[in-house]
XYZ file of C-alpha atoms in Angstrom:
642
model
C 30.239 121.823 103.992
C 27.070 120.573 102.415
C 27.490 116.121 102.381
C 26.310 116.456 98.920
C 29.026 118.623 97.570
C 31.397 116.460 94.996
C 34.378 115.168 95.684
C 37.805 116.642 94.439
C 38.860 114.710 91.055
C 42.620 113.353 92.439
C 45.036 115.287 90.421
C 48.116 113.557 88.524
C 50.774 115.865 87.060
C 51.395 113.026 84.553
C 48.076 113.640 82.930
C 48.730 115.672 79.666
C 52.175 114.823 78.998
C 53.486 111.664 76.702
C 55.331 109.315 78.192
C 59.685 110.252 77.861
C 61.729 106.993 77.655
C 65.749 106.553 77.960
C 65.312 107.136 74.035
C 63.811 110.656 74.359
C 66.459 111.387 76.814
C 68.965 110.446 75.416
C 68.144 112.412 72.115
C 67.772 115.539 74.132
C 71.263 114.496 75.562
C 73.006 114.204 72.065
C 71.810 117.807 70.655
C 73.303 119.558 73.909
C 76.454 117.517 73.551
C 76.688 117.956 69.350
C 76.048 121.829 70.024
C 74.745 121.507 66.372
C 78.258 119.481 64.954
C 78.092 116.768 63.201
C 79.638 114.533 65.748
C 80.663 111.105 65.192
C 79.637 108.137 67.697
C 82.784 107.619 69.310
C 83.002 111.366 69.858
C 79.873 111.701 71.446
C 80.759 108.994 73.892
C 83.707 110.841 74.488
C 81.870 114.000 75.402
C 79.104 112.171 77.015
C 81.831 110.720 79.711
C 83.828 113.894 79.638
C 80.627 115.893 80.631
C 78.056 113.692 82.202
C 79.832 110.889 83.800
C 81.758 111.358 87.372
C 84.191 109.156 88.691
C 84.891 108.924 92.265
C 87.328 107.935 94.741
C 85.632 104.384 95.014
C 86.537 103.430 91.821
C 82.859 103.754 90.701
C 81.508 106.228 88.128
C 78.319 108.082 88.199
C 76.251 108.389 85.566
C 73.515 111.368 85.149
C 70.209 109.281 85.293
C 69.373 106.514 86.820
C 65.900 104.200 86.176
C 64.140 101.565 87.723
C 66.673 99.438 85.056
C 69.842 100.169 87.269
C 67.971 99.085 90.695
C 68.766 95.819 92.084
C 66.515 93.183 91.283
C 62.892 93.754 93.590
C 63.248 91.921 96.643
C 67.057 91.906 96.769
C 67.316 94.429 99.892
C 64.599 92.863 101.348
C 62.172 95.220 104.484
C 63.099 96.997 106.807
C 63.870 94.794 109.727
C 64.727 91.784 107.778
C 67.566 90.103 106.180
C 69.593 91.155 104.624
C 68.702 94.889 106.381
C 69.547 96.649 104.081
C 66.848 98.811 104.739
C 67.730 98.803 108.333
C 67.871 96.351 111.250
C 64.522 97.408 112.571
C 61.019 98.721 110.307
C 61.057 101.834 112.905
C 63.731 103.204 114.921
C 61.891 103.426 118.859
C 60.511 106.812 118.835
C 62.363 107.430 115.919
C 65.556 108.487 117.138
C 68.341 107.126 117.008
C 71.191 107.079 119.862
C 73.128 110.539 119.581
C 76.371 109.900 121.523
C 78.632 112.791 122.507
C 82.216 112.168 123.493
C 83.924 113.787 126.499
C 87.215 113.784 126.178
C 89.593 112.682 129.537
C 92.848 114.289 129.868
C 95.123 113.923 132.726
C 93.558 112.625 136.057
C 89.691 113.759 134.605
C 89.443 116.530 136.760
C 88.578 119.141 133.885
C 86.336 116.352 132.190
C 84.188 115.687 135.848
C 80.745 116.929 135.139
C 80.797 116.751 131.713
C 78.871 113.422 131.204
C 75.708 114.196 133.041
C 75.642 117.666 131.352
C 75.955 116.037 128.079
C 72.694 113.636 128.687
C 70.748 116.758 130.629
C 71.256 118.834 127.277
C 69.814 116.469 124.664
C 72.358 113.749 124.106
C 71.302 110.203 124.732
C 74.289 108.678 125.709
C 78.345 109.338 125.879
C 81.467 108.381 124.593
C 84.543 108.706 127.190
C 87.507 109.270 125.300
C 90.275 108.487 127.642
C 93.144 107.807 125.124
C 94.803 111.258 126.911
C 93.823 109.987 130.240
C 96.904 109.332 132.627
C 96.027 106.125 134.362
C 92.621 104.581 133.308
C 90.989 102.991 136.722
C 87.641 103.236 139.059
C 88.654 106.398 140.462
C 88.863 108.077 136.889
C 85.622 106.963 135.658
C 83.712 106.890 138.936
C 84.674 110.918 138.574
C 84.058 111.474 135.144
C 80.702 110.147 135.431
C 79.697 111.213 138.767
C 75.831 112.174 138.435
C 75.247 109.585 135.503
C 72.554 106.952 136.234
C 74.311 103.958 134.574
C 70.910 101.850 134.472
C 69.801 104.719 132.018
C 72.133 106.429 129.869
C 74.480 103.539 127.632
C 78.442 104.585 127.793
C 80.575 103.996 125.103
C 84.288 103.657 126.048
C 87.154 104.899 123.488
C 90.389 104.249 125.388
C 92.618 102.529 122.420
C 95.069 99.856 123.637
C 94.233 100.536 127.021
C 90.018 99.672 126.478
C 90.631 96.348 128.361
C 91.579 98.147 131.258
C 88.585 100.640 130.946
C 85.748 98.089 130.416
C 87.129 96.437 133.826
C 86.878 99.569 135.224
C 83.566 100.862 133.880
C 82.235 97.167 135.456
C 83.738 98.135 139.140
C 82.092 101.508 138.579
C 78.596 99.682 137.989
C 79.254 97.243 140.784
C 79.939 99.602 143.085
C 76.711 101.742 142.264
C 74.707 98.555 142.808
C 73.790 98.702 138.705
C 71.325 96.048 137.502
C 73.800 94.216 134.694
C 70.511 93.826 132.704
C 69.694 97.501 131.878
C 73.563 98.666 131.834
C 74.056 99.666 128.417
C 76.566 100.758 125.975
C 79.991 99.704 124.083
C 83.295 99.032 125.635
C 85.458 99.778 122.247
C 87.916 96.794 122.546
C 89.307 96.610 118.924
C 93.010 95.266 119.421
C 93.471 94.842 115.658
C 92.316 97.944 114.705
C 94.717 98.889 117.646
C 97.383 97.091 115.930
C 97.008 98.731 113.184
C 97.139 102.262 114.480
C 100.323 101.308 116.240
C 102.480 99.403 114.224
C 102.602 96.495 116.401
C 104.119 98.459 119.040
C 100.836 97.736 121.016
C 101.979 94.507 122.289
C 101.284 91.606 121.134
C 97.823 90.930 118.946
C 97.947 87.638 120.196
C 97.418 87.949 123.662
C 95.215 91.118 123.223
C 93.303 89.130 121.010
C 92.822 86.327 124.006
C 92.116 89.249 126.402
C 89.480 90.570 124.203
C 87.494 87.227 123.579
C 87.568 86.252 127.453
C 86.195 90.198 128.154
C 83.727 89.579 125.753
C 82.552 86.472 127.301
C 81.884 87.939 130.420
C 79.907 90.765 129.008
C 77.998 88.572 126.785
C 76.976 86.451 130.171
C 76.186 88.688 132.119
C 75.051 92.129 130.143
C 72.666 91.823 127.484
C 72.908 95.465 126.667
C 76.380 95.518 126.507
C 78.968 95.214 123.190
C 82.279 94.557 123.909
C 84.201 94.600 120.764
C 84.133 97.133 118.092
C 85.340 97.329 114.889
C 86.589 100.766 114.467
C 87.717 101.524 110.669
C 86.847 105.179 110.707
C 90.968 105.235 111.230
C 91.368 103.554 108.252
C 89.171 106.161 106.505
C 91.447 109.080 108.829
C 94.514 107.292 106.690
C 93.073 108.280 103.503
C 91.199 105.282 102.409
C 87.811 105.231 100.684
C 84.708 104.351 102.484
C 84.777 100.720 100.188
C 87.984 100.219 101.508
C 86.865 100.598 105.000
C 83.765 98.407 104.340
C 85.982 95.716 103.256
C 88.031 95.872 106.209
C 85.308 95.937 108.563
C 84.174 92.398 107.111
C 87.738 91.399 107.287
C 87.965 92.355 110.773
C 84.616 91.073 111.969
C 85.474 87.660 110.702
C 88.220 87.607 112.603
C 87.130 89.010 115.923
C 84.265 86.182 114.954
C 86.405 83.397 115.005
C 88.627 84.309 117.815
C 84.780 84.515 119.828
C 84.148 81.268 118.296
C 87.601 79.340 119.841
C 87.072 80.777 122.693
C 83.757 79.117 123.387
C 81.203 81.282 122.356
C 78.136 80.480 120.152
C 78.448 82.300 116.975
C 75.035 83.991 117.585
C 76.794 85.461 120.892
C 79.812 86.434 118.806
C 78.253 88.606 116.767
C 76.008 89.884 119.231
C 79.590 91.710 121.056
C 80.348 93.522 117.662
C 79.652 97.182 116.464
C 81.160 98.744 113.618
C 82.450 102.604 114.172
C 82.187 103.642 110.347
C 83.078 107.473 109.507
C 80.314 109.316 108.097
C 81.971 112.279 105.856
C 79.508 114.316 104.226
C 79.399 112.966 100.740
C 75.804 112.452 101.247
C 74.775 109.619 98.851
C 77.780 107.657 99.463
C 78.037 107.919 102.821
C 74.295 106.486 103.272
C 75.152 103.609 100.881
C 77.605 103.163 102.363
C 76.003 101.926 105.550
C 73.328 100.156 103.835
C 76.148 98.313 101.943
C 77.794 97.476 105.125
C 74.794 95.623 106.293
C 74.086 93.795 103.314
C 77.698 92.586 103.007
C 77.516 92.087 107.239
C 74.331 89.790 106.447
C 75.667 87.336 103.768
C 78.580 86.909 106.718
C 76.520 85.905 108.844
C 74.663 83.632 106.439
C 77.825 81.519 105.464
C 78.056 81.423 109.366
C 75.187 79.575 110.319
C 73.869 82.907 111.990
C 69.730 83.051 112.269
C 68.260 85.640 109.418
C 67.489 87.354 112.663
C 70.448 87.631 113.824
C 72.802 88.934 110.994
C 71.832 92.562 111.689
C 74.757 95.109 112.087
C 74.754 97.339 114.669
C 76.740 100.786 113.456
C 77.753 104.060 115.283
C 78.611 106.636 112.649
C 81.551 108.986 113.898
C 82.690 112.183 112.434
C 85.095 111.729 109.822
C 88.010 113.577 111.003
C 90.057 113.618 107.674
C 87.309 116.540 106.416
C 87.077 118.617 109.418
C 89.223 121.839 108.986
C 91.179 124.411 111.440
C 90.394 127.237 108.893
C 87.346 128.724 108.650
C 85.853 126.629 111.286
C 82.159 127.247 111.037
C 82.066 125.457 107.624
C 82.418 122.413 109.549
C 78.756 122.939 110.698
C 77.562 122.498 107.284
C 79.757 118.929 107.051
C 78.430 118.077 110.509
C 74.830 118.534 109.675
C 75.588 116.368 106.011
C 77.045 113.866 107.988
C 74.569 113.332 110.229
C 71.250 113.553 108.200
C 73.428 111.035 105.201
C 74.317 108.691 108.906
C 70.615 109.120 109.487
C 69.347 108.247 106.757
C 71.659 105.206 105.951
C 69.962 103.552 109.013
C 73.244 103.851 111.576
C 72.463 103.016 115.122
C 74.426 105.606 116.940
C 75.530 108.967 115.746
C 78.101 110.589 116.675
C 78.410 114.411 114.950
C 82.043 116.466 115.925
C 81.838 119.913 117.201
C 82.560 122.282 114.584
C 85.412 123.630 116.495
C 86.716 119.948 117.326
C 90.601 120.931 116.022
C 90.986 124.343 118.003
C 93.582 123.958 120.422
C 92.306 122.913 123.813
C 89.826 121.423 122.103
C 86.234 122.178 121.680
C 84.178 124.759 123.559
C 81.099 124.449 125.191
C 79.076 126.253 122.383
C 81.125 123.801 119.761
C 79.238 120.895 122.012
C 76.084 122.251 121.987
C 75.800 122.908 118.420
C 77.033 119.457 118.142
C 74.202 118.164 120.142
C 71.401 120.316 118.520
C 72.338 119.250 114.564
C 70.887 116.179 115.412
C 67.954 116.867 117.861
C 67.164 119.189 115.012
C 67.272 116.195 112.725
C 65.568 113.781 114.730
C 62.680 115.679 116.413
C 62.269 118.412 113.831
C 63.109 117.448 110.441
C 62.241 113.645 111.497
C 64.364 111.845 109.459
C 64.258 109.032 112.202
C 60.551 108.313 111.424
C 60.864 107.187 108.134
C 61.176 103.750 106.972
C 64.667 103.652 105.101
C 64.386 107.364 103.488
C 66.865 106.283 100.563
C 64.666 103.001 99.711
C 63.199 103.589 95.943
C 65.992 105.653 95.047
C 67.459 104.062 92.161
C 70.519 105.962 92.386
C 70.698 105.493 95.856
C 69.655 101.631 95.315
C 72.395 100.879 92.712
C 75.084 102.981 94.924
C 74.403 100.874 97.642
C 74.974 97.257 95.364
C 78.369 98.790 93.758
C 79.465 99.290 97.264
C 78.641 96.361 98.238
C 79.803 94.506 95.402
C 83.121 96.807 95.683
C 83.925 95.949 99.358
C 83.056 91.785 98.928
C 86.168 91.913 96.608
C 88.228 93.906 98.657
C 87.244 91.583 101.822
C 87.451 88.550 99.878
C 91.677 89.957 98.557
C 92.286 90.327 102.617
C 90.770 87.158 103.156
C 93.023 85.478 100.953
C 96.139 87.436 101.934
C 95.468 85.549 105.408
C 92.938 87.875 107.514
C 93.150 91.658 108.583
C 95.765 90.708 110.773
C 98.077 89.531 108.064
C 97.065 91.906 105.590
C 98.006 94.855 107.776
C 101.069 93.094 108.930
C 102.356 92.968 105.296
C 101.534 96.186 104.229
C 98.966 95.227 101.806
C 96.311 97.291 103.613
C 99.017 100.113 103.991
C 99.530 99.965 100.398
C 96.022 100.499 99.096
C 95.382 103.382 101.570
C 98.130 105.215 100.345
C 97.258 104.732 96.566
C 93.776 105.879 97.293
C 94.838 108.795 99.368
C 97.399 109.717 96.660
C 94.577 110.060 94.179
C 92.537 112.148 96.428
C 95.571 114.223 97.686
C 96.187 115.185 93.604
C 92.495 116.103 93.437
C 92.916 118.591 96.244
C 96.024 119.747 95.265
C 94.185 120.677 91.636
C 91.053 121.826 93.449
C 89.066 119.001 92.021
C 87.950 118.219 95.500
C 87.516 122.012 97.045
C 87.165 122.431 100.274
C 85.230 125.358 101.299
C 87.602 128.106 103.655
C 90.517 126.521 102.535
C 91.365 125.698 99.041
C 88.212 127.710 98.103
C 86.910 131.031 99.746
C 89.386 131.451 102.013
C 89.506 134.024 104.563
C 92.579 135.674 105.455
C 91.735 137.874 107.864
C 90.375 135.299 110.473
C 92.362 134.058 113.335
C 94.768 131.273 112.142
C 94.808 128.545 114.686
C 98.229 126.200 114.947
C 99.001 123.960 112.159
C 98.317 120.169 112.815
C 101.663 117.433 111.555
C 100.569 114.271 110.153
C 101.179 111.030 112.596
C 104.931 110.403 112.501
C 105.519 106.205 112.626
C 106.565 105.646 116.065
C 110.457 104.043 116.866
C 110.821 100.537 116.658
C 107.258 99.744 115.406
C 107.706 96.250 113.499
C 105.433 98.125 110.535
C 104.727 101.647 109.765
C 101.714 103.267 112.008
C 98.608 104.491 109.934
C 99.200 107.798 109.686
C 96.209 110.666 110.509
C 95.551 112.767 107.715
C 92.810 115.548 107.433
C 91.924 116.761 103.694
C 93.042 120.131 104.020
C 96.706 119.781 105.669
C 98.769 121.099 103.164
C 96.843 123.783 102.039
C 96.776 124.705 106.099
C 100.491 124.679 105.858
C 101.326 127.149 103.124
C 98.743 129.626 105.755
C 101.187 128.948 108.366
C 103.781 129.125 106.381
C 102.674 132.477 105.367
C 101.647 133.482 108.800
C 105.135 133.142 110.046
C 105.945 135.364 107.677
C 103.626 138.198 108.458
C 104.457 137.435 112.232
C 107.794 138.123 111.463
C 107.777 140.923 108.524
C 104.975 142.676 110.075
C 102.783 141.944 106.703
C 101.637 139.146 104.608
C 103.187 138.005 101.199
C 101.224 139.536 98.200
C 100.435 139.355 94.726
C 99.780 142.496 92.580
C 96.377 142.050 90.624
C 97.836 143.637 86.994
C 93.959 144.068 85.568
C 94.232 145.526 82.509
C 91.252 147.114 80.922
C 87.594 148.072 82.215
C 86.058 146.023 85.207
C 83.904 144.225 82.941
C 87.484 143.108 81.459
C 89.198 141.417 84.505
C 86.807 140.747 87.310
C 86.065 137.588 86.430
C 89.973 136.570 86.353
C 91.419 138.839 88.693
C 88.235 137.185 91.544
C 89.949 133.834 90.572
C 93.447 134.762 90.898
C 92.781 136.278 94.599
C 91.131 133.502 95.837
C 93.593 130.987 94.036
C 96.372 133.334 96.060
C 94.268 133.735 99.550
C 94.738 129.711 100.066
C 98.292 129.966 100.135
C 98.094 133.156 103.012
C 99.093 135.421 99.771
C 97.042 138.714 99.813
C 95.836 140.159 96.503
C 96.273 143.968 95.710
C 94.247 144.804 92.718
C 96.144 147.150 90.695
C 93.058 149.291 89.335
C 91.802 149.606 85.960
C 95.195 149.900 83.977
C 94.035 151.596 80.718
C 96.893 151.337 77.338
C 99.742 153.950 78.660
C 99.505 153.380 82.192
C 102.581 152.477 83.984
C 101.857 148.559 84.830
C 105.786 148.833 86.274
C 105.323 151.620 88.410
C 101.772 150.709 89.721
C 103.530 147.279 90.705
C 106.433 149.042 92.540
C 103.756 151.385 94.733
C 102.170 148.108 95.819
C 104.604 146.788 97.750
C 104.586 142.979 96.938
C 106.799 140.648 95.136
C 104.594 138.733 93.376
C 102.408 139.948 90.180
C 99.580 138.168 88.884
C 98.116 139.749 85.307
C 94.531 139.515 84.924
C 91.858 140.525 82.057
C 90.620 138.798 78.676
C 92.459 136.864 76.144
C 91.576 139.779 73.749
C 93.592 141.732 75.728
C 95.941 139.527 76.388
C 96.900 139.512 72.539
C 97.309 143.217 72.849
C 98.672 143.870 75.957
C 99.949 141.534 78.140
C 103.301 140.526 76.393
C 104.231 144.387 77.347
C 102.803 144.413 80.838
C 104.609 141.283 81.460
C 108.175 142.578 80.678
C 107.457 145.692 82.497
C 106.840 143.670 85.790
C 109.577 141.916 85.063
C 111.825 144.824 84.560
C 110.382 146.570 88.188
C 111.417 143.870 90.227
C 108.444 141.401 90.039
C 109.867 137.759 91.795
C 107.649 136.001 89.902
C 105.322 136.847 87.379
C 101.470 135.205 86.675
C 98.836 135.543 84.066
C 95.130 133.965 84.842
C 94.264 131.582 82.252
C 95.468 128.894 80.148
C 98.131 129.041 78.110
C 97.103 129.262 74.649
C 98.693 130.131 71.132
C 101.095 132.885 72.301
C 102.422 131.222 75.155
C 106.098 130.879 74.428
C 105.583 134.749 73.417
C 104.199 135.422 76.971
C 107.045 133.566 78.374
C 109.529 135.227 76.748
C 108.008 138.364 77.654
C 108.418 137.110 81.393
C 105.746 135.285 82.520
C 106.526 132.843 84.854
C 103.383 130.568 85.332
C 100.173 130.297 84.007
C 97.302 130.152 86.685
C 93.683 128.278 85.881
C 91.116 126.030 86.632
C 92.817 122.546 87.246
C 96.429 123.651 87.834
C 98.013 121.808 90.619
C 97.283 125.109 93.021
C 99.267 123.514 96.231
C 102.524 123.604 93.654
C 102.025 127.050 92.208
C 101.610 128.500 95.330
C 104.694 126.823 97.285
C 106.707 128.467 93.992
C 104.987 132.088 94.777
C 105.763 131.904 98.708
C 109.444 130.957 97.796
C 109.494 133.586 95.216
C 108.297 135.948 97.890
C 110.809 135.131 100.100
C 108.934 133.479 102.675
C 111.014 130.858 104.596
C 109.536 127.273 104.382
C-alpha cells in the first residue's frame, strides 16, 4: 500500500441520527400502549406495568429500559481487583480460566468411583469434588483409592461429605502425609459447613455446638499449616434446592459467614485468617442476568462485612464456587439440561465465581450420570473458557446498566434479609425457629403457582413435552426425618409435580397396555383449529395424556361417533370462537351423550360460557390456567389410579 494513501475517516453509527432521550421513548411507548385510544394516565400506567414491567421471584421488578440514570453512582463497584470486588476479586483471572471442578461421586467402599479422579483432571477438568455423602465409612483407605493416580501438589480437591466432612478433611490430610505432599502447594476446600448441615438435618446432626468447636479447631490447623487450603464453606445452594430465591440465599450466606466468623474469632484466630477458611457454594440456575448479579452482589455485600470487621480492603474478597442448581435440572427430556448447564455456567462465568461447577445433563438418571453426561459436563466450560473466552474479560457485565442496577437491588435485597436473621439471633437461631423455614416456603409457594400456571415453563416438561421418550423413575421430595427437633429442608426440583402426573400416567399405560387420551374435537378447516388444538396437545402431553386429533369435523359430521372410534375418555374441543358460537354448544352435548368422562374446550371462557356448560363442557383450557390442576382432574376422569 502506497504510505501516502489517506487514512480511513473512523466511522460512528451515531452520525446522522438526533439524539432519542427517555422523552422520545417514552412517547413511542405511549402510542403502542394507547393503540390509538384515548387513554387516561392512570390507565396507561396500568398497561405500561401490565405489559412492560416483570416481576420476579426476588421481589424485584424489571423494567424495559434501563440508562446510565438507574446505574449506581460511578465509583460505587469500584475495579476489578479492589474493594468492594464487585467486579471481581482479581483484574484478570490467571490465564483466564477459572477452576472447573467436577464431582465424583463415592458410593459404598469407592470401588466403582477408583479411577475416576485422575480421569476427570486428564480430560480437561482442573480440579475435583469427592462427593462421599453415599460413601460407607469415610477414612484413608477410601480416599487414598478414590484418588489413586492424583498428584495432590497439583490438582486442588474439594471434599463434599455433609456431617461427616470433619472426618474427610482428617482423612484427605493422612492421604497427603502419607504421599509426602508439600502442605504449601496442597490445594482445595474441605466443605465443613455444620450449620448448613444443621439445617439440612433438622438438628438430628448432633449437636451444632460441638460441630461448631470441631470446625473452628480444623480450621486452625489448615489455616497454619496450608495456605492453599479452605476449610469451611458456606454452602446455601441447599437453601436455593428448598425453593428459596437466590436473595434469600445471599442473605443467608452473610448470616452464616458471620457466624462461622466469630466462632474463628473465639477460637483464636485473627479475623484476616477467619475469613481466609471461607468459600461460599452459591447455585448458579440459568436465569442469566440474575444469576451473575447475583454473585457480584454477594461480594459487595461479603466486602462491607468485612469492612465493619476490621478486615484489610485487601482482604474482604469472596471466594465463590458456583454449583449446579439442582432444583432446575429435569428427569424428562434430559438433553434440555445442556442448554441450562451451558446458561449456568457462562452467567457463573461471567459473575466473576471462582470455581465452577456445571452438572451433567443426565445428573438425575438412575445410577447416576454416564460417562458421556461427564464429558459434556466438562467440555461446556472448556468451550467457554478457551473458546468463547469469557474468562479473559475484565468483569463482562461491568457497564451494563441493567446488569449494574440488578446487582445493587440484590444487594440491597439480601443486606435486609441478613440484617432480619441477624436480629432474630444468627443463622443458627433463625433456622432453629423456623423463620428461615418459613420464608423458603412462601417463596417456593409463589414459584410452585407459577409453574403450576405455566408462568415459569420449563422446556420437556410443562412445555414441549415428549411422550414417546423413555420415562425414567419419579424422584419424592425429602421426607423430615424421625425425631428431628425441626423440620429438615426439604429437596425440591422445579418440575416434580408435573414429573408425577407422567408417572402417574405411565403406570397406567404399563398396566392398560396404552396411555390415557384426549380426543382433539377440531371443528372446521385446519386454518380453524391448529392453533388451539397445538395448544391443547401439548397442554395434555405434560400430564402423560396423548392427543388424538379428531380430523377436520365439517357441520353434519358425527363429533359423537368420531369420539367413540378414538378410543379415549377424555375430549378436548378445539377451533375459533366464531365457531364456537355456532357449533360447539352441539358438539359438546354430543360428547357428552357418547360417553366423554370429561369434556374440554381451548380457550377462555367468554360470553356463552354458562351456555357451553350447560351444553356439557366441563373445563375451560388456556393460557394461565392452573395446568397441574386441570390435568390431575383429566387423569382421574380417565380413570387412571393416583
Amino acid at each position: 500500500m502506497p504510505t501516502n494513501s489517506p487514512q480511513p475517516e473512523v466511522l460512528s453509527l451515531a452520525d446522522g441520527f438526533p439524539p432519542v432521550g427517555r422523552e422520545r421513548w417514552m412517547d413511542a411507548v405511549v402510542g403502542v400502549l394507547s393503540r390509538g385510544r384515548d387513554l387516561d394516565a392512570e390507565a396507561l400506567a396500568a398497561r405500561f406495568d401490565a405489559v412492560l414491567r416483570t416481576a420476579t421471584h426476588e421481589g424485584i421488578t424489571l423494567e424495559p429500559l434501563y440508562t446510565a440514570a438507574d446505574a449506581p453512582e460511578p465509583g460505587a463497584e469500584g475495579l476489578p481487583g479492589f474493594a468492594p470486588f464487585t467486579r471481581g476479586t482479581a483484574p484478570l483471572r490467571p490465564g483466564g480460566v477459572w477452576d472447573v471442578r467436577q464431582v465424583v461421586r463415592v458410593a459404598g467402599d469407592g470401588a466403582s468411583a477408583a479411577g475416576r479422579a485422575v480421569r476427570e483432571l486428564e480430560r480437561g477438568a482442573v480440579s475435583v469434588e469427592l462427593d462421599l455423602r453415599e460413601a460407607d465409612t469415610i477414612d484413608t483407605a477410601l480416599l487414598d483409592r478414590v484418588l489413586e493416580g492424583v498428584h495432590l501438589d497439583a490438582a486442588p480437591v474439594g471434599l463434599w461429605a455433609g456431617p461427616r466432612a470433619a472426618a474427610a478433611a482428617r482423612a484427605l490430610g493422612a492421604v497427603c502425609a502419607e504421599r509426602g505432599v508439600d502442605p504449601l502447594r496442597a490445594a482445595g476446600a474441605l466443605g465443613i459447613d455444620p450449620i448448613g448441615d444443621h439445617a439440612q438435618s433438622g438438628g438430628a446432626a448432633g449437636s451444632v455446638a460441638d460441630r461448631l468447636e470441631e470446625a473452628a479447631a480444623l480450621a486452625r490447623v489448615v489455616g497454619s499449616r496450608n495456605p492453599h487450603v479452605r476449610g469451611i464453606a458456606v454452602d446455601v445452594a441447599r437453601y436455593h434446592a428448598a425453593g428459596g430465591t437466590q436473595t434469600q440465599a445471599l442473605g443467608l450466606a452473610l448470616a452464616t459467614g458471620v457466624a462461622y466468623l466469630r466462632v474463628l474469632v473465639r477460637a483464636g484466630m485473627s479475623t484476616r485468617d477467619a475469613a481466609a477458611q471461607i468459600e461460599f457454594r452459591v447455585a448458579a440456575p440459568p436465569d442469566q442476568f440474575p444469576t451473575i448479579a447475583s454473585l457480584r452482589a454477594l461480594r459487595t455485600c461479603w466486602a462491607r462485612v468485612g469492612e465493619v470487621v476490621g478486615l484489610p480492603a485487601e482482604a474482604r474478597g469472596a471466594r465463590i464456587h458456583a454449583v449446579p442448581a439442582t432444583a432446575t435440572l429435569t428427569r424428562h427430556d434430559p438433553w434440555v439440561n445442556l442448554l441450562r448447564g451451558t446458561v449456568s455456567c457462562f452467567a457463573a462465568a461471567v459473575g466473576g465465581a471462582d470455581v465452577v461447577t456445571v452438572a451433567p445433563y443426565d445428573d438425575l438418571a438412575p445410577g447416576g450420570a454416564g460417562e458421556l453426561g461427564r464429558r459434556m459436563a466438562r467440555n461446556t466450560q472448556a468451550l467457554l473458557a478457551d473458546e468463547s473466552g469469557v474468562g479473559r474479560v475484565v468483569d463482562p457485565a461491568g457497564g451494563s446498566h441493567f446488569v449494574e442496577r440488578l446487582t445493587a437491588q440484590m444487594a440491597t435485597s439480601a443486606w435486609a434479609w441478613f440484617q432480619e436473621l441477624e436480629a432474630a439471633g444468627g443463622a443458627v437461631a433463625a433456622i432453629e425457629t423456623g423463620l428461615v423455614a418459613e420464608r423458603l416456603d412462601e417463596r417456593w409457594e409463589a414459584r410452585r403457582a407459577a409453574i403450576a400456571h405455566r408462568r415459569d415453563p420449563i422446556t420437556g416438561v410443562s412445555e414441549f413435552p415428549i411422550l414417546e421418550e423413555d420415562v425414567p423413575a419419579p424422584s419424592g421430595q425429602a421426607v423430615a426425618e424421625t425425631g428431628a427437633p425441626f423440620p429438615p429442608l426439604p429437596v425440591r426440583r422445579h418440575a416434580e409435580q408435573f414429573e408425577a402426573l407422567r408417572a402417574r400416567a405411565e403406570r397406567h399405560r404399563a398396566a392398560t397396555g396404552a396411555r390415557p387420551s384426549v380426543f382433539l374435537a377440531t371443528l372446521g378447516t385446519p386454518a380453524d383449529h391448529i392453533a388451539r388444538a397445538t395448544f391443547a396437545a401439548n397442554l395434555f402431553a405434560a400430564g402423560g395424556i396423548e392427543a388424538l386429533p379428531g380430523g377436520d369435523l365439517a357441520p353434519g359430521d358425527d363429533v359423537g361417533a368420531a369420539f367413540v372410534a378414538s378410543g379415549a375418555r377424555l375430549a378436548c374441543i378445539c377451533s375459533t370462537d366464531a365457531l364456537y358460537s355456532e357449533r360447539a354448544a352441539a358438539a359438546a352435548s354430543a360428547l357428552r351423550s357418547a360417553g366423554a368422562a370429561r369434556v374440554h374446550l381451548a380457550g377462555a371462557p367468554g360470553a356463552d360460557a354458562d351456555a357451553l356448560r350447560d351444553a356439557g363442557v366441563d373445563e375451560f383450557a388456556h393460557s394461565g390456567i392452573d395446568a397441574l390442576a386441570l390435568l390431575d382432574r383429566a387423569l382421574d376422569a380417565a380413570g387412571v389410579a393416583p
